[in-house]
XYZ file of C-alpha atoms in Angstrom:
407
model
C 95.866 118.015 16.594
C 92.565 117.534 15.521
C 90.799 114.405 13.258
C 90.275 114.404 10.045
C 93.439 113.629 7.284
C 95.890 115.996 6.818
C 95.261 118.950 3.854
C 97.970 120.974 2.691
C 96.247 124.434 2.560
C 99.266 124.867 -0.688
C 97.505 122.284 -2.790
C 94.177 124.478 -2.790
C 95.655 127.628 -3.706
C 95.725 129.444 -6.677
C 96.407 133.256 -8.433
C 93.239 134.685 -8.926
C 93.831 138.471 -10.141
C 92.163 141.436 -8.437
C 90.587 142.122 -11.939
C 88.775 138.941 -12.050
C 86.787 139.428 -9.009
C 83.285 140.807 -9.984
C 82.605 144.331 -8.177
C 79.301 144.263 -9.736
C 76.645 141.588 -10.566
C 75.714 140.494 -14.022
C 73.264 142.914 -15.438
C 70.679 139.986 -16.020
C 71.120 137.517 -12.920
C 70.428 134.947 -15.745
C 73.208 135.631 -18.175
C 75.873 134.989 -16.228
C 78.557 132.324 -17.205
C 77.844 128.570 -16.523
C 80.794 126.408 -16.191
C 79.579 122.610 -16.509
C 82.220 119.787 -15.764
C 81.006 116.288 -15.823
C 82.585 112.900 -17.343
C 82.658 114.365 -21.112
C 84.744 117.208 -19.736
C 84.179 120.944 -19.247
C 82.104 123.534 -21.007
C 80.515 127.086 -21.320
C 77.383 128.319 -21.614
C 74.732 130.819 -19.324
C 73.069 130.255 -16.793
C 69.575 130.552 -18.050
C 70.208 127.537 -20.196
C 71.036 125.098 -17.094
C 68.352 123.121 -17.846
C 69.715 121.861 -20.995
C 72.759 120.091 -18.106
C 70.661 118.881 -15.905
C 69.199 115.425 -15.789
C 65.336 115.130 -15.916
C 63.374 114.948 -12.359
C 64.985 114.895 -9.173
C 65.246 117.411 -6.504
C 66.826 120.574 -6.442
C 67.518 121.959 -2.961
C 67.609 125.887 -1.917
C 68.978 128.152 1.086
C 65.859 130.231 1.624
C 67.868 132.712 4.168
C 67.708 135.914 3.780
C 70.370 138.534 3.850
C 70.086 141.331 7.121
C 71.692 144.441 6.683
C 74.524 143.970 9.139
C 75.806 146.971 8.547
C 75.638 149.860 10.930
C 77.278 153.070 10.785
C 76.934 155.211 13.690
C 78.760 158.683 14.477
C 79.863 159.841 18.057
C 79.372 163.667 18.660
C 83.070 163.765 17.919
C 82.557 162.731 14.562
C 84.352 159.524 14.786
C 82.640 156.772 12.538
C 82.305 153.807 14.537
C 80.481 150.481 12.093
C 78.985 147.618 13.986
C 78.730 144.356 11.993
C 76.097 142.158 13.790
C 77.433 138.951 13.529
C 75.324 136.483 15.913
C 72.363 137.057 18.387
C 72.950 136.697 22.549
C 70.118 137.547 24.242
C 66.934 137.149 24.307
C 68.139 134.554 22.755
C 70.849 133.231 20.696
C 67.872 131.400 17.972
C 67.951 134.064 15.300
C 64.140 133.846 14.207
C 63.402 134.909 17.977
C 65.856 137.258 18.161
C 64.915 139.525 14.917
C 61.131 138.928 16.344
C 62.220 140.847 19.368
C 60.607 144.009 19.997
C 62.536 145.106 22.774
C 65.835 145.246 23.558
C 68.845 142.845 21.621
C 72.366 141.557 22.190
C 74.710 140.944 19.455
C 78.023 139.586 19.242
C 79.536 142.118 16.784
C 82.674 143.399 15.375
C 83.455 147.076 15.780
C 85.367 149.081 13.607
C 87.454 151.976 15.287
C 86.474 150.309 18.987
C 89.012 152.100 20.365
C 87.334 155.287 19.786
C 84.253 153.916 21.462
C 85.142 151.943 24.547
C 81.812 153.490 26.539
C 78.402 155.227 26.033
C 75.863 155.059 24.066
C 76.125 155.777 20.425
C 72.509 157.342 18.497
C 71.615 156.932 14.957
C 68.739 159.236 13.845
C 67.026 157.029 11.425
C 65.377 160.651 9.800
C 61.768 161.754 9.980
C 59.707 160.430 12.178
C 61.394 157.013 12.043
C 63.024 157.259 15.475
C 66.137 156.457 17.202
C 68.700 153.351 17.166
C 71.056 152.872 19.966
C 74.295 150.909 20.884
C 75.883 149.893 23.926
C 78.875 148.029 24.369
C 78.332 145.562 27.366
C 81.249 143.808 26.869
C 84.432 142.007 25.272
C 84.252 138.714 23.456
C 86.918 136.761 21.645
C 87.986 139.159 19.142
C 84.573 141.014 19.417
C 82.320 142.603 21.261
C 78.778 142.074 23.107
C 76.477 144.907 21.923
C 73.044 146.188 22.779
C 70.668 147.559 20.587
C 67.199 149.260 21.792
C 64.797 151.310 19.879
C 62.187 154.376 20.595
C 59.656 153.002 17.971
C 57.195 151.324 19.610
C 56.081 147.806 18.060
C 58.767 147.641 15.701
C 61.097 144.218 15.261
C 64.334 144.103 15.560
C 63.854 142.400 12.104
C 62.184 145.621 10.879
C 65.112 148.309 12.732
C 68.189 146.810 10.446
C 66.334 146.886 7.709
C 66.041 150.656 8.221
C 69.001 151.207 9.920
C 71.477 148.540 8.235
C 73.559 148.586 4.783
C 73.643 145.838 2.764
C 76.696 143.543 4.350
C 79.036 143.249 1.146
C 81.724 140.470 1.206
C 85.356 142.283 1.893
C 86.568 141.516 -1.217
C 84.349 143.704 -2.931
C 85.999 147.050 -2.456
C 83.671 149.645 -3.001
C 80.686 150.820 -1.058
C 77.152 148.859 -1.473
C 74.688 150.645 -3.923
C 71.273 150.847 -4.348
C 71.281 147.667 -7.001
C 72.917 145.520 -3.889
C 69.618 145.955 -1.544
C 67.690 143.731 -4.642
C 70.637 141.896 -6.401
C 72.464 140.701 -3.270
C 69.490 138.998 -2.238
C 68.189 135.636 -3.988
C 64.849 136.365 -5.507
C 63.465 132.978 -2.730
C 65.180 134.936 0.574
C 62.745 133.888 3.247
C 64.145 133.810 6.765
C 66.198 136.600 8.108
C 69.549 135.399 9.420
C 72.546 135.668 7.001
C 75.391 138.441 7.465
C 76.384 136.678 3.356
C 74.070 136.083 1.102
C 74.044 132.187 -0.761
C 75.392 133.247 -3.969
C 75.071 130.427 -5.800
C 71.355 131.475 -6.146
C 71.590 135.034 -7.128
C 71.452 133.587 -11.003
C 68.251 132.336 -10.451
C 65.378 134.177 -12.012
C 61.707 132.887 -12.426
C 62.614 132.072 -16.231
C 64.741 129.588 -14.887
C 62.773 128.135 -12.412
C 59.809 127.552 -15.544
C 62.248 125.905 -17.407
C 63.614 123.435 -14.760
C 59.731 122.674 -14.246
C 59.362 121.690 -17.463
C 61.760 118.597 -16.949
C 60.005 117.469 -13.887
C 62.271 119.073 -11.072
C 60.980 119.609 -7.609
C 61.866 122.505 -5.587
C 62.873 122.052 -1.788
C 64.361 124.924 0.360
C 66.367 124.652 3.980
C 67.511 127.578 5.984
C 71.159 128.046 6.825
C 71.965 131.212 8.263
C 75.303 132.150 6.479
C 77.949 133.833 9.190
C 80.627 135.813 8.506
C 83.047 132.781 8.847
C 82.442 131.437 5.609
C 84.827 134.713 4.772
C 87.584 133.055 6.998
C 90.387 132.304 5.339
C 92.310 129.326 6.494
C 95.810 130.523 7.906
C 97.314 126.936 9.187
C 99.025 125.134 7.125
C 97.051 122.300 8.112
C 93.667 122.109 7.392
C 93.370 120.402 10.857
C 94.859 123.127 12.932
C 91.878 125.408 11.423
C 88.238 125.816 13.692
C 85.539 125.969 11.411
C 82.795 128.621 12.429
C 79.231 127.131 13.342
C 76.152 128.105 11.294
C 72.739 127.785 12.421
C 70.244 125.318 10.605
C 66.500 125.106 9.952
C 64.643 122.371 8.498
C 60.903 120.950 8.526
C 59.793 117.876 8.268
C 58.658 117.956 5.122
C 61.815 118.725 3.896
C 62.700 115.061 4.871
C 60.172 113.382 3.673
C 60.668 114.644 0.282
C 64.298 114.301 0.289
C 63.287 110.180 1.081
C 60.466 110.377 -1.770
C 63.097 111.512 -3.921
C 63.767 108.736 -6.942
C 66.314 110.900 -8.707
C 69.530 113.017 -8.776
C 69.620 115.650 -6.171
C 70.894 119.153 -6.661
C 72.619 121.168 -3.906
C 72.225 125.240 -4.947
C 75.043 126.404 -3.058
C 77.861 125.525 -0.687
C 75.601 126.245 2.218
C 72.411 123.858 0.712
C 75.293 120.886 0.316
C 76.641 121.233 4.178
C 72.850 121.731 5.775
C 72.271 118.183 3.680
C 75.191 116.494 4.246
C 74.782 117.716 8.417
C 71.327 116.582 8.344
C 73.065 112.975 8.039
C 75.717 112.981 10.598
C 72.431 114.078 12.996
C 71.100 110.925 11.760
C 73.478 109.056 12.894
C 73.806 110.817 16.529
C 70.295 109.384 16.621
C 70.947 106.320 15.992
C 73.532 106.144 19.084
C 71.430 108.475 20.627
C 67.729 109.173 19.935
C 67.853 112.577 22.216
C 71.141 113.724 20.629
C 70.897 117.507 20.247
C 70.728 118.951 16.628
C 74.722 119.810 17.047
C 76.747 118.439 14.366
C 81.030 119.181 15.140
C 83.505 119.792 12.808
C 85.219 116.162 12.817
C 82.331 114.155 12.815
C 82.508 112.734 9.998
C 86.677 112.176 10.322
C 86.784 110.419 13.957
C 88.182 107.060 14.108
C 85.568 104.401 14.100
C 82.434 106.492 13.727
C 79.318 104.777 12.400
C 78.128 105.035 9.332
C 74.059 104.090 8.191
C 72.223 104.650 4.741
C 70.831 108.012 4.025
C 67.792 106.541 4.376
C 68.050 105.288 7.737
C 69.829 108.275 8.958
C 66.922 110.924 7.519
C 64.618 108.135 8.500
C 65.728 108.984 12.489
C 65.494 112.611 12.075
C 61.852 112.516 10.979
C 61.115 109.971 13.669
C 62.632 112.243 16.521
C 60.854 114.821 15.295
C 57.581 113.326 15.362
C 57.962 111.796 18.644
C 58.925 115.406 19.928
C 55.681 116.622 18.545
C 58.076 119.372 16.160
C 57.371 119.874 12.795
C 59.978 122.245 12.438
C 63.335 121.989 14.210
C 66.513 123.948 14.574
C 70.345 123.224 15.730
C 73.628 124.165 14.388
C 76.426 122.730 12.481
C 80.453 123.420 12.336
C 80.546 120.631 9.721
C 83.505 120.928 7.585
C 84.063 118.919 4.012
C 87.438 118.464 3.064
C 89.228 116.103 -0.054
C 88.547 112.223 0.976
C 85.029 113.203 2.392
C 81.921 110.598 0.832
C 79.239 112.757 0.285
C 75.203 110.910 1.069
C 72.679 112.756 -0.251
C 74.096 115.003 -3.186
C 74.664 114.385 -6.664
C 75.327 117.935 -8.267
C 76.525 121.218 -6.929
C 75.388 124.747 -8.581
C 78.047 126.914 -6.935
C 80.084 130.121 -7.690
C 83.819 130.073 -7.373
C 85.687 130.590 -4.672
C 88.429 132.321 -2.696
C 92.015 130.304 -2.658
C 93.189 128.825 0.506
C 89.460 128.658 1.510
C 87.328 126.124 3.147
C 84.330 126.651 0.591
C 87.010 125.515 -2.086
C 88.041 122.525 -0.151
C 84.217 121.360 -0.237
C 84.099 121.819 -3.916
C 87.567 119.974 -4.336
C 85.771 117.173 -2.212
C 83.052 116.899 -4.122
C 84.758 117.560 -7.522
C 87.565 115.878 -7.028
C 91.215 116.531 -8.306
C 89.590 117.624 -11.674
C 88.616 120.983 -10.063
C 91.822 122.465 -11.004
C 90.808 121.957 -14.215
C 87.554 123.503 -13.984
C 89.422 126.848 -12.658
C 92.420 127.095 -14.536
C 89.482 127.133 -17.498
C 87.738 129.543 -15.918
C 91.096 131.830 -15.552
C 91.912 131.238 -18.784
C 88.373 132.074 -20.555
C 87.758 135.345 -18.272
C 85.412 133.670 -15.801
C 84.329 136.387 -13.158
C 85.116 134.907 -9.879
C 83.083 135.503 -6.022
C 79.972 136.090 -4.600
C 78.772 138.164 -7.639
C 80.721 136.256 -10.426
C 79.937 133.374 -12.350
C 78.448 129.939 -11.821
C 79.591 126.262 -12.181
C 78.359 123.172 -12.421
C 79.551 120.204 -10.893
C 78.483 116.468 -10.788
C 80.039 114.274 -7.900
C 83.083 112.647 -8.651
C 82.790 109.747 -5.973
C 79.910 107.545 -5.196
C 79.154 105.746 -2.095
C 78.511 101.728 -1.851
């Protein structure tokens, strides 16, 4: 058994109908639903009024990742349809920026749908015109996937640059349709940097540059992180026990600017997105590696927080280590990975407010939110079920303000 208290996966379920899950995005990114719960209770209203929720100044932090399309449909000269979903980079090198800068030959770890139809050779995709060639390889078997290689006949041309040609746009499974020429913009925030994410961070696709004038106008700052989103945040939890689950690892980018203005920061701070929360509240527990450790790697585990008699600093100090490490290691920029997971009885040390979408039952995104919600998030979704909320990655958007405070 792993740490961490003990979670009934029961107590974080609930029926969400089929019909309730949005197939299709709001037709302004703006006007979807906002559901706002703080201490006077919960209310409605759209999105491109969050400003009027929101406290003046502060921070407001953003996943700046950008959605690949992961997506790859090839046909063998039978005709079989075989689709590879990229999931993580091998070689040259398992650091995603390098790997999409690659120019020459790439190894995934992928999933392959109707493997058994393609257990050798080399599969072609014409990419039409004069556009060249894509080809896979399957080099070998991985824990319920497979190692794949991808090379290219177009000289000069990223890996980066292949998908994009090559790929469709990775819709969650829940969505059950094919994606559309609408997903290619709309399942993309309108800030996607930094190629990396097999999921896009939803909780940002509302955001339009309307609403980024009018959260100016009250003094916010703007601050973005990168967290490539994997296809584990899809996971559902099958144990019983929230402790018999393995969380999946993401990887994490941050600069250190980022930290300074997260320490220069006098006001609330605002986590867009499941993804922005766990890349801030990680960035802590590598503060406190450093402090034990001041060449701990940037590798935060999934109990870290949970393990009996683990150290805990201020934010400050913690953040304060990170930027120190990096500028004794001469990096202004610096990368490492995090299988973090936040479940009920977690204290939260750097956010105040969540912007999030809702989520899946039984899920380990909705175990964050009941952490940082508290028990009042049944509330917030039995409103949202009973006022026609749309639910997912292209539903609609809540609100939340933490419910516990630290000393």
């Amino acid at each position: 058994m792993n740490q961490g208290r003990p979670v009934n996966m029961a107590d974080y379920s609930y029926e969400l109908p089929h019909g309730m899950i949005a197939e299709h995005p709001a037709v302004q990114r703006d006007h979807s639903r906002l559901l706002i719960m703080n201490d006077d209770g919960i209310s409605d209203d759209r999105f491109y009024n969050l400003h009027k929720h929101l406290p003046d100044g502060g921070l407001m932090v953003f996943n700046n990742t950008r959605v690949i399309r992961a997506r790859l449909v090839f046909r063998k000269d039978t005709g079989a349809r075989i689709e590879v979903f990229c999931l993580e980079p091998l070689e040259p090198s398992p650091e995603i920026n390098t790997a999409f800068e690659s120019t020459s030959a790439v190894v995934w770890k992928c999933l392959v749908g109707n493997a058994r139809k393609w257990r050798s050779g080399r599969l072609t995709m014409d990419l039409g015109g004069d556009r060249g060639h894509l080809f896979a390889e399957r080099t070998g078997d991985l824990d319920g996937a497979f190692a794949v290689r991808f090379s290219w006949d177009i000289h000069g041309k990223s890996f980066a640059e292949v998908i994009d040609e090559a790929g469709k746009v990775p819709l969650p499974p829940y969505i059950e349709r094919e994606a559309e020429a609408e997903d290619v913009e709309r399942y993309q925030t309108i800030y996607a940097r930094h190629h990396g994410s097999v999921a896009a961070p939803t909780a940002g696709l509302h955001f339009t540059p309307e609403v980024f004038d009018s959260l100016k106008e009250k003094n916010i700052g703007f601050e973005n992180v990168t967290l490539h989103v994997g296809a584990g945040t899809f996971r559902p939890v099958s144990h019983p026990d929230i402790r018999d689950h393995k969380m999946h690892t993401e990887q994490i980018v941050i600069s250190q600017d980022f930290i300074r203005a997260i320490l220069n920061n006098n006001g609330h701070l605002t986590a867009v997105g499941t993804t922005s929360l766990r890349t801030i509240e990680s960035l802590y527990w590598f503060g406190v590696l450093l402090e034990g450790d001041e060449n701990a790697a940037f590798s935060v585990s999934q109990w870290a927080p949970y393990k009996p008699m683990t150290p805990t600093i201020s934010s400050e100090k913690a953040l304060g280590n990170i930027l120190h490490h990096m500028q004794g290691s001469g990096r202004e920029v610096i990368s490492g990975d995090t299988s973090l997971i936040i479940i009920p009885g977690y204290s939260f040390w750097i956010a105040d407010i969540l912007i999030t979408n809702f989520h899946m039952p039984r899920s380990t995104l909705l175990l964050l939110v009941a952490a940082f919600a508290g028990e009042k998030w049944q509330d917030a979704y039995a409103y949202a079920l009973e006022n026609h909320f749309r639910f997912l990655s292209y539903g609609d958007s809540c609100l939340f303000f933490r419910q516990d405070q630290n000393v």
